[in-house]
Short mmCIF file of C-alpha atoms in Angstrom, two decimals:
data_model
loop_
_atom_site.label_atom_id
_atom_site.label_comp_id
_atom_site.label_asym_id
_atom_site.label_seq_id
_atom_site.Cartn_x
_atom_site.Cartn_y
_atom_site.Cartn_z
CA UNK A 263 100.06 129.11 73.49
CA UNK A 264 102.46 127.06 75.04
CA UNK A 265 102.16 123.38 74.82
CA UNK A 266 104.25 120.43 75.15
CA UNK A 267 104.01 116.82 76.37
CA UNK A 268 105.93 115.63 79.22
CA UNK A 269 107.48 112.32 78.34
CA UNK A 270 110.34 109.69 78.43
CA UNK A 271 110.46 106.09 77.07
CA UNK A 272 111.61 104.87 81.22
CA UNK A 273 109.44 104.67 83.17
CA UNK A 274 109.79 106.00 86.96
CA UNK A 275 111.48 108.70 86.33
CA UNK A 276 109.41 111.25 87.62
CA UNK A 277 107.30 112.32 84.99
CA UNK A 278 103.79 112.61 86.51
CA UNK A 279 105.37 114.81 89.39
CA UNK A 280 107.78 116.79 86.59
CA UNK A 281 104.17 117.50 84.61
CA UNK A 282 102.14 118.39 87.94
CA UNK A 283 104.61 120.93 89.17
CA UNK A 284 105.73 122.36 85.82
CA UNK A 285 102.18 122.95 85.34
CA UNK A 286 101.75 124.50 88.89
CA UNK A 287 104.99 126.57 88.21
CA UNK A 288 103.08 128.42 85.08
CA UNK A 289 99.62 129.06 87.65
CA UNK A 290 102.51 130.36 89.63
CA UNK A 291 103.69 132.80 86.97
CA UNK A 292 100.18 133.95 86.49
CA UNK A 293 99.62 132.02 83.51
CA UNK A 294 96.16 129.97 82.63
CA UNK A 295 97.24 126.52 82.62
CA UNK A 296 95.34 123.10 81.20
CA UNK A 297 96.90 119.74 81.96
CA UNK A 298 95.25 116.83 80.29
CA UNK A 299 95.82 113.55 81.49
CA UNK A 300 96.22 110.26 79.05
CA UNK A 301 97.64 108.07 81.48
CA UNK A 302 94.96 105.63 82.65
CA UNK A 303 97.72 103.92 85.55
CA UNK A 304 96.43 104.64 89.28
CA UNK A 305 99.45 106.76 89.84
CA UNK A 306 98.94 109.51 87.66
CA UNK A 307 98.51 112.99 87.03
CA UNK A 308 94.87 113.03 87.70
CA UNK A 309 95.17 111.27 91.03
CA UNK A 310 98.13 113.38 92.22
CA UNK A 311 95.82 116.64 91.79
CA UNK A 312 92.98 114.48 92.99
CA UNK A 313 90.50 114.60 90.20
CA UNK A 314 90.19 111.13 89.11
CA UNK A 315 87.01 110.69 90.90
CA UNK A 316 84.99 109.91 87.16
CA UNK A 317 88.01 107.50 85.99
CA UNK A 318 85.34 104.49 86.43
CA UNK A 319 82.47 105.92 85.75
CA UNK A 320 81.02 104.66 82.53
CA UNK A 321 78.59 107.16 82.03
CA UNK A 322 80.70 109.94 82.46
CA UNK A 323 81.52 111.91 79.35
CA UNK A 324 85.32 111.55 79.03
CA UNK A 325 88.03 113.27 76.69
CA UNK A 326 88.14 109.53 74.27
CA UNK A 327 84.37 109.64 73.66
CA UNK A 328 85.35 113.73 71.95
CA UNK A 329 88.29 111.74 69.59
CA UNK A 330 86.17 109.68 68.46
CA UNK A 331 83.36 112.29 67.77
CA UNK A 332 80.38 110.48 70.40
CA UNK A 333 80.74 113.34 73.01
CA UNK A 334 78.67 113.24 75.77
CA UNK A 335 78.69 116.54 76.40
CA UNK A 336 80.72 120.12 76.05
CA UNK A 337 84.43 119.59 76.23
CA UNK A 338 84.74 122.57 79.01
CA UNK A 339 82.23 120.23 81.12
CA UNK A 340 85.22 117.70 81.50
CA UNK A 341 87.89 120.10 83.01
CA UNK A 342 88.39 119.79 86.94
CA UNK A 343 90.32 122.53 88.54
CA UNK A 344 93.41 121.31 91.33
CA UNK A 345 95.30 124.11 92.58
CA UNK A 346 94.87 126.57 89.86
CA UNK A 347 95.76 124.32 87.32
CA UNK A 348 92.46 122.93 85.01
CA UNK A 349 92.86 119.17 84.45
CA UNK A 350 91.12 116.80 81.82
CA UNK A 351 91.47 113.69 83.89
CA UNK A 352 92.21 110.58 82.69
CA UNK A 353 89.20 108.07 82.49
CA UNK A 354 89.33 104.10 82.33
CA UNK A 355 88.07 104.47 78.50
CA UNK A 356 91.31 105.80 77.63
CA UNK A 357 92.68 102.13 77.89
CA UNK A 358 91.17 100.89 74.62
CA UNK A 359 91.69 104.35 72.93
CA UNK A 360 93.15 102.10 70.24
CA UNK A 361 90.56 100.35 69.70
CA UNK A 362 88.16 103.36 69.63
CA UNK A 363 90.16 104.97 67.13
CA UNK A 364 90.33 102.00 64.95
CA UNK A 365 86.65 101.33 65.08
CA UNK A 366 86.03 104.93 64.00
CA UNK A 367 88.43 104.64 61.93
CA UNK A 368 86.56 102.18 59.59
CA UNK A 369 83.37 103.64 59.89
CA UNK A 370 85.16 106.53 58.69
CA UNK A 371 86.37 104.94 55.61
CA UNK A 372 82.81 103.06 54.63
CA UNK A 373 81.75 107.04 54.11
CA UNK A 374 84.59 107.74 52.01
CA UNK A 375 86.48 110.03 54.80
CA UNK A 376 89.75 110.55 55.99
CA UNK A 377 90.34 110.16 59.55
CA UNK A 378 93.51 109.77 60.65
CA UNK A 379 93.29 108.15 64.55
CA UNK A 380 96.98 109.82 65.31
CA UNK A 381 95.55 113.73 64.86
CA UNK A 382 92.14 113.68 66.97
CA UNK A 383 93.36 115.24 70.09
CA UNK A 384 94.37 118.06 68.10
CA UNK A 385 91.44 118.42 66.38
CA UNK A 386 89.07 118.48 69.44
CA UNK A 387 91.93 120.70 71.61
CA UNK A 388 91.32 122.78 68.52
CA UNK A 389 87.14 122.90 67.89
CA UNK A 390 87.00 123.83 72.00
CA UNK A 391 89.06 126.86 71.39
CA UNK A 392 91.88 125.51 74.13
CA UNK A 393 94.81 127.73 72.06
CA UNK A 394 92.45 130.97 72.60
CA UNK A 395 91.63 129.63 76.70
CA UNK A 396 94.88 129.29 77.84
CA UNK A 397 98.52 129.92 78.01
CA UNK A 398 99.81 126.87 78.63
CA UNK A 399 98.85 123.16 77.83
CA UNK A 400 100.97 120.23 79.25
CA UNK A 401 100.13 116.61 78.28
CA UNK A 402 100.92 113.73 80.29
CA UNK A 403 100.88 110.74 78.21
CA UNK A 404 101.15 106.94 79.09
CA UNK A 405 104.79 105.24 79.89
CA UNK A 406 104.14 102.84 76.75
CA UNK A 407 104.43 104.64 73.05
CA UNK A 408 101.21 103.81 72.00
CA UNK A 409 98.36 106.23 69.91
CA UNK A 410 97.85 107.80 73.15
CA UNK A 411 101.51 109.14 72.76
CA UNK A 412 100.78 109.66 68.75
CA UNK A 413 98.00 111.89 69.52
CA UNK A 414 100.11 113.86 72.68
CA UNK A 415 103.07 114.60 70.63
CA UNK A 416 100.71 115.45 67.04
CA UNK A 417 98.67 117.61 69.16
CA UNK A 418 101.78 119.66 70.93
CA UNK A 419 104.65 119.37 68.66
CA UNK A 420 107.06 120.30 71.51
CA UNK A 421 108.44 117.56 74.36
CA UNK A 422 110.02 117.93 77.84
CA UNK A 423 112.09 114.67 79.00
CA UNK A 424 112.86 113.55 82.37
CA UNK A 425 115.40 111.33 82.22
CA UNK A 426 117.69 109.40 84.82
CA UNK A 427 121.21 109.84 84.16
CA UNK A 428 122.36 106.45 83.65
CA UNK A 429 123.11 104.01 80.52
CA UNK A 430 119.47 102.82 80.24
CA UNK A 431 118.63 106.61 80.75
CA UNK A 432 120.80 107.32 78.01
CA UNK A 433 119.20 105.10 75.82
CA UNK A 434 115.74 106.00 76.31
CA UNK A 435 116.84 109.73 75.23
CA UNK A 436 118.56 107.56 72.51
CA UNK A 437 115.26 105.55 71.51
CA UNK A 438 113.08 108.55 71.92
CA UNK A 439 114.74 109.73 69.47
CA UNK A 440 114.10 107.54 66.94
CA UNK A 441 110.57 106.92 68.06
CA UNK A 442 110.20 110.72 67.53
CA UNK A 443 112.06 110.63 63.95
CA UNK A 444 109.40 108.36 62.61
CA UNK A 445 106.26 110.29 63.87
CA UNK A 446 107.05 113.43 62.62
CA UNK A 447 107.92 111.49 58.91
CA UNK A 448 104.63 110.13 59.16
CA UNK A 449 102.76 112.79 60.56
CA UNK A 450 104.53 115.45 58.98
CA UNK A 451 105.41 116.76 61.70
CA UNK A 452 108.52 118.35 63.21
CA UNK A 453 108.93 117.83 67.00
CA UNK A 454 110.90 120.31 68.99
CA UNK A 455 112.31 119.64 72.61
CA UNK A 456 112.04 122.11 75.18
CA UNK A 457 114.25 120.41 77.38
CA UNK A 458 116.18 117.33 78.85
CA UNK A 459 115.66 117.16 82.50
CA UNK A 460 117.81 115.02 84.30
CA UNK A 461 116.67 113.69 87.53
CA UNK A 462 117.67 111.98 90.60
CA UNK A 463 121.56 113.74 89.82
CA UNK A 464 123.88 112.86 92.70
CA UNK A 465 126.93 114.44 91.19
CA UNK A 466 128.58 110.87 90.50
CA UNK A 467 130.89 110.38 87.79
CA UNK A 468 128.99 108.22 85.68
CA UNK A 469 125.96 109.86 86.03
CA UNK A 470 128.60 113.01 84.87
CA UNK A 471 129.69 110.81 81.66
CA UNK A 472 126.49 110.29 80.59
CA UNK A 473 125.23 114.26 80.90
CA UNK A 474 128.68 114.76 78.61
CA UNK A 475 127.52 112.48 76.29
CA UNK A 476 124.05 113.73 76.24
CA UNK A 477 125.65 117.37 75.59
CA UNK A 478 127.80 115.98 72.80
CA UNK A 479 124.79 114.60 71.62
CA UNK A 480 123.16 118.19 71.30
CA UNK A 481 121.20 118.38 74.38
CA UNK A 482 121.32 120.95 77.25
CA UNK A 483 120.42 119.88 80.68
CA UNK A 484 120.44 123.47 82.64
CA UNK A 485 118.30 122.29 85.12
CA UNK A 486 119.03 118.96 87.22
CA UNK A 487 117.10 117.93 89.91
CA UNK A 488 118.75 115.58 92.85
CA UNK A 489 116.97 112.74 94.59
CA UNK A 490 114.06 114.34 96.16
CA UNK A 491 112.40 111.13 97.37
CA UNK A 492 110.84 112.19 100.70
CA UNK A 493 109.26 115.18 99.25
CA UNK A 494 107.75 113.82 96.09
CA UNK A 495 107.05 110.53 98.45
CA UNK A 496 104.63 112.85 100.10
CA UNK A 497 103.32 114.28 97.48
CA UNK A 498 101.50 111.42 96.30
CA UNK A 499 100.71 110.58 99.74
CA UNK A 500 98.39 113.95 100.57
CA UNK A 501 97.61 114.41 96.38
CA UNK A 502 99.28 117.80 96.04
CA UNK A 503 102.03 119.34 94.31
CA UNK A 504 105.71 119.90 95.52
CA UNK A 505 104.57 123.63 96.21
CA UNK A 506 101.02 122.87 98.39
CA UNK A 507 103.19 119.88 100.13
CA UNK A 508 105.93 121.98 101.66
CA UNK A 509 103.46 124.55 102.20
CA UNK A 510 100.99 122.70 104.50
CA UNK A 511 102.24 119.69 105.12
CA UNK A 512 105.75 120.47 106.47
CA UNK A 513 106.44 121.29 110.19
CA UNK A 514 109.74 123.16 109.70
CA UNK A 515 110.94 124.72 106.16
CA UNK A 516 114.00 122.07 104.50
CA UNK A 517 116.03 124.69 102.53
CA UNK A 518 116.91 122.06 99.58
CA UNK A 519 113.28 121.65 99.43
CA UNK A 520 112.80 124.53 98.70
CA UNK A 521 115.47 124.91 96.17
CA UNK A 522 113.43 122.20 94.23
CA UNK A 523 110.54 124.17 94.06
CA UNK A 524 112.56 127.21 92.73
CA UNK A 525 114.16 124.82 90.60
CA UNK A 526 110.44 123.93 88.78
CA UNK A 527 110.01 127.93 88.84
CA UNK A 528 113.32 128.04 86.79
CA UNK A 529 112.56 125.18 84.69
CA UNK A 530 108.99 126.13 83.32
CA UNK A 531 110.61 129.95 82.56
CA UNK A 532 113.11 128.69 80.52
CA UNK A 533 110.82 126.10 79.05
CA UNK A 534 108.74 129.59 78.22
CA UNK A 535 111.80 131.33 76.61
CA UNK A 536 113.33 128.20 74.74
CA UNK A 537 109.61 128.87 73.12
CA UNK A 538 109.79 132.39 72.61
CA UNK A 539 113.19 132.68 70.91
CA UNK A 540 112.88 130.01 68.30
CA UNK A 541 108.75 130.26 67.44
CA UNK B 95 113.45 115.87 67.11
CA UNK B 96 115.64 118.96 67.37
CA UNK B 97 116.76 120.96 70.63
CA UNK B 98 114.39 123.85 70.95
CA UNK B 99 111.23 124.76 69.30
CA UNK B 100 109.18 123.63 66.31
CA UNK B 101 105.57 125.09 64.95
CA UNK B 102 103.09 125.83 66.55
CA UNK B 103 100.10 123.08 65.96
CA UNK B 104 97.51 125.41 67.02
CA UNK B 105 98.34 128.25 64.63
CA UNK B 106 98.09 126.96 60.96
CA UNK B 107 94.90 126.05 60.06
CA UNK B 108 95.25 125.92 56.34
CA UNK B 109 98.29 123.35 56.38
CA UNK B 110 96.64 121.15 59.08
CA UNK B 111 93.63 121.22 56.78
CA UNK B 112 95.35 120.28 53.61
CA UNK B 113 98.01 117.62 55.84
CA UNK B 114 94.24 115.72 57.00
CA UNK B 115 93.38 115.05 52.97
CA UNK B 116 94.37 112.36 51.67
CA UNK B 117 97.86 112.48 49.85
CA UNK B 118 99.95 109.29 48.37
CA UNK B 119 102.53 108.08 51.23
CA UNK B 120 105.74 108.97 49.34
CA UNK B 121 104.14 112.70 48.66
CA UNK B 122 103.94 112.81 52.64
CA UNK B 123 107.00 111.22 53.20
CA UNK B 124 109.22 113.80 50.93
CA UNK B 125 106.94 116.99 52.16
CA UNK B 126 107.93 116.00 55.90
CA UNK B 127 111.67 115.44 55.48
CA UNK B 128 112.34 118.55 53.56
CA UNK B 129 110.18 120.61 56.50
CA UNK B 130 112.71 118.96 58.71
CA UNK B 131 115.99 119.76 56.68
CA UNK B 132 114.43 123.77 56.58
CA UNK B 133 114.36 124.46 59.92
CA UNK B 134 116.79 121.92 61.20
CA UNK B 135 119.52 123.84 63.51
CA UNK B 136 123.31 122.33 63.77
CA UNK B 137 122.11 121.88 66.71
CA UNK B 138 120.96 118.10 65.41
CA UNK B 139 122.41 115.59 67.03
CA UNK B 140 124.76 113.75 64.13
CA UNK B 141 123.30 109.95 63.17
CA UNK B 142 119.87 110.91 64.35
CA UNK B 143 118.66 111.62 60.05
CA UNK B 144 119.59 108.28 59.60
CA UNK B 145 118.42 106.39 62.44
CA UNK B 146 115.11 108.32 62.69
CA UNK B 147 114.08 106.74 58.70
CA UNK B 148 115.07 103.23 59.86
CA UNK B 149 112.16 103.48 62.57
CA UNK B 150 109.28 104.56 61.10
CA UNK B 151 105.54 104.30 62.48
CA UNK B 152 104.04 100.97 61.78
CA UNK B 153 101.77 100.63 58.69
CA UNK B 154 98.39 100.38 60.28
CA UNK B 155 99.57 104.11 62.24
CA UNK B 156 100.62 106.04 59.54
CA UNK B 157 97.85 105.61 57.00
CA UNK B 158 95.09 108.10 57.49
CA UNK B 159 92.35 105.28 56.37
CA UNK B 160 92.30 101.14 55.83
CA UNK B 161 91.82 101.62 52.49
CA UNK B 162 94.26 104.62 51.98
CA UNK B 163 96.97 103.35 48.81
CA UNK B 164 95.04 100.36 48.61
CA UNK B 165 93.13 99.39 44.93
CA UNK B 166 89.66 97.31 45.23
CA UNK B 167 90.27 94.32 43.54
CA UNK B 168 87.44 91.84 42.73
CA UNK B 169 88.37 88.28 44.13
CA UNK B 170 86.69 85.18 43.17
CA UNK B 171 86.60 82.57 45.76
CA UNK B 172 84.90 79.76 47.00
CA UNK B 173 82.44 79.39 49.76
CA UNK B 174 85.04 77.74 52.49
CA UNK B 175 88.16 79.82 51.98
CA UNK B 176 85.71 83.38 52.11
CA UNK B 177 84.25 82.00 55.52
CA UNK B 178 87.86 80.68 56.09
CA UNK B 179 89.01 84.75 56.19
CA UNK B 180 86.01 85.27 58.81
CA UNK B 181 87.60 82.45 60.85
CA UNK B 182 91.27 84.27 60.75
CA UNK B 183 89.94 87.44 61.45
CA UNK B 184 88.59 86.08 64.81
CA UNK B 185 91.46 84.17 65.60
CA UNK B 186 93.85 87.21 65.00
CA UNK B 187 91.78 89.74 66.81
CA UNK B 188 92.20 87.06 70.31
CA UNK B 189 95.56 86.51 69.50
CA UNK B 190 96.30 90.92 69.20
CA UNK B 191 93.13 91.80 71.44
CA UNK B 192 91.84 93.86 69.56
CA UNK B 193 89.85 94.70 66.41
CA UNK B 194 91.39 93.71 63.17
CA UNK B 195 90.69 94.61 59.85
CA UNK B 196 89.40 92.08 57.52
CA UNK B 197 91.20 94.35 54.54
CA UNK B 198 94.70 93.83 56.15
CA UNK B 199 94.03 90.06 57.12
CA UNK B 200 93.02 89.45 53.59
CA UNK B 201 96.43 91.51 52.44
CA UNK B 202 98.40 90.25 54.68
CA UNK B 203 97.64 86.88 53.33
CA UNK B 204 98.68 87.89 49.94
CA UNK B 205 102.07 88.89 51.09
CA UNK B 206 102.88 85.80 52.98
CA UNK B 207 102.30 83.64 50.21
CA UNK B 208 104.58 86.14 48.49
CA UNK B 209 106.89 85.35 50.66
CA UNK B 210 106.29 81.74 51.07
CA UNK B 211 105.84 80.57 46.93
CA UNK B 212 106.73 76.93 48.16
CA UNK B 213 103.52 77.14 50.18
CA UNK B 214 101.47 78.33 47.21
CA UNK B 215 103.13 75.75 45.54
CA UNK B 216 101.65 72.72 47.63
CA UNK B 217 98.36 74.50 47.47
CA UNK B 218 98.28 73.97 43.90
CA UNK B 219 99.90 71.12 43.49
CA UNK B 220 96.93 69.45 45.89
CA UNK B 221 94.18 71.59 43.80
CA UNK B 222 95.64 69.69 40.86
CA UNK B 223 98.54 71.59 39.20
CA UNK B 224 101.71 69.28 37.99
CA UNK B 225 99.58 66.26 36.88
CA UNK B 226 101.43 64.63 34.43
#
């Protein structure tokens, strides 16, 4: 399987709509595809596919409740399907996951158990038999590096940034990095990345200097993606991907929207074989 | 954090199994660097070894339980300070918002005097230590 979290220490830089598509691209490509949603802002990947409909509901059973071993019910029961792709939505709980954790944490320890908070996702991705389900799992964490993130990156091993090519871009590839260094020492984990993705590109110099310097740095950015703000603008207005959006929601066919989309196609297949040469 | 790909989480059951027991921090420490010098490409960006051990996960992250490296050690205290700890745990947990261990307050303490001996030292001195 596949799997890989979608995320960047800047925020607004287009990672919901990166995840959603990416995710739509592997449907696309006939692959079985299960997005799970940690982000508990208004604007995120659950209410771009339109699923968040149990994100206030406390007595639905929600993907926290699992982590911390008080399921309410079957973990298959909280998967909503958008387009093709399955989605565990995010749900208001998620916001005191840390908390949660903790708690269960303790209780944990008056037994005499080990329970590390950072490795639950994994271990409930793992007891519902996701790796045998599908062929592709993309995580959309939270904007702030909190055990939300922890649990993403333990859980997938494998990240694809967005980034906006810029200093403070720069830097959050930069800090990343050293965010990333210290998880996998204290997880024991190593982290691969799948790819840099720069976004918003408008071929100006600076925005040139800093891809060079990223390169220097070790990173490839095949695919860039120019400012797109109209189409992703009305994405999140009708709660659809790129793909459904130009499909039913525009008049007349824009050909550098549709370069985009073949752009996401191109993106998630190399994404695929960066996997399948180095596993 | 490496250009391309790492393991796959979902495939080795008998490491993840033997990474969730509980090992002493150094023991995890050393086991995770050397995985990460093995299968490291050249492809590493240069500096990023040494700036990825200056920013480790906090403390209260990294341990797999509050009591994980930690040795019980009977205290003997009086009435005021215990309910005194009971008072600091509620006044960190409003100050952090959220739940905080009464372990780490109580360590925590500890090291600040540590820190601080001219503190301790006033404590003691108003206890009655330095009468001539």
């Amino acid at each position: 399987m596949l799997a890989y979290t979608v995320y960047s220490e800047a925020g607004g830089v287009g990672k919901t709509t990166l995840a959603t598509n990416l995710a739509k691209a592997e449907v696309r490509a006939g692959r079985k595809v299960l997005a799970i949603d940690l982000d508990t802002q208004e604007a995120s990947l659950s209410h771009l596919l339109d699923v968040a409909g149990d994100r206030n509901n406390d007595q639905a059973d929600s993907l926290l409740r699992h982590m911390i071993d008080r399921p309410r019910g079957e973990f298959a029961d909280l998967i909503k399907t958008s387009e093709g792709i399955d989605v565990v939505p995010a749900h208001n709980i998620l916001e005191y996951a840390s908390k949660h954790l903790r708690r269960r944490e303790e209780e944990a320890a008056d037994f005499g158990e080990s329970w590390n908070p950072n490795k639950q996702l994994l271990r409930v991705l793992r007891e519902a038999g996701v790796h045998e389900t599908y062929d592709t799992l993309i995580i959309d964490p939270p904007a702030s590096a909190d055990i939300k993130l922890h649990n993403a990156i333990h859980a997938t091993r494998h990240l694809v940034i967005p980034f906006e090519p810029s200093g403070k871009g720069y830097e959050s590839v930069q800090g990343l990095d050293q965010l990333v260094g210290g998880l996998e020492e204290s997880l024991g984990i190593e982290v691969g990345v799948l790819a840099v993705v720069p976004n918003r590109y408008k071929g100006m110099n600076d925005q040139d200097r800093f891809l060079a310097q990223l390169t220097a740095d070790g990173w490839e950015t095949p695919i860039r993606f120019r400012e797109r703000s109209s189409l992703l603008e009305g994405c999140w207005a009708e709660q659809c991907t790129a793909y459904r959006y130009i499909e039913e929601h525009r008049d007349r066919e824009r050909e550098h929207e549709l370069e985009t989309l073949e752009k996401f196609d191109e993106l998630a297949s190399q994404i695929r074989e960066q996997k399948a040469v180095e596993a | 954090m490496k250009q391309g790909s790492a393991d796959d989480p979902f495939a080795d059951d008998a490491s993840e199994e033997a990474d969730t027991e509980k090992e002493p921090e150094l023991e995890t420490n050393n086991k995770g660097r050397e995985t990460g010098l093995a299968s490291t490409g050249t492809d590493r960006p240069v500096g990023s070894t040494a700036s990825s051990q200056t920013r480790s996960l906090p403390y209260i992250h990294s341990r797999d339980g509050v009591k994980d490296g930690r040795t019980q050690r009977p205290i003997f205290l009086r009435d005021h300070i215990e309910s005194g700890i009971d008072d600091l745990v509620t006044q960190m947990e409003e100050e952090f918002g959220e739940d905080v261990y009464k372990t780490d307050i109580t360590e925590a303490a500890m090291a600040v005097a540590q820190e601080n001996p001219e503190l301790v030292r006033e404590k003691l001195d108003e206890w009655g230590y330095g009468w001539d």
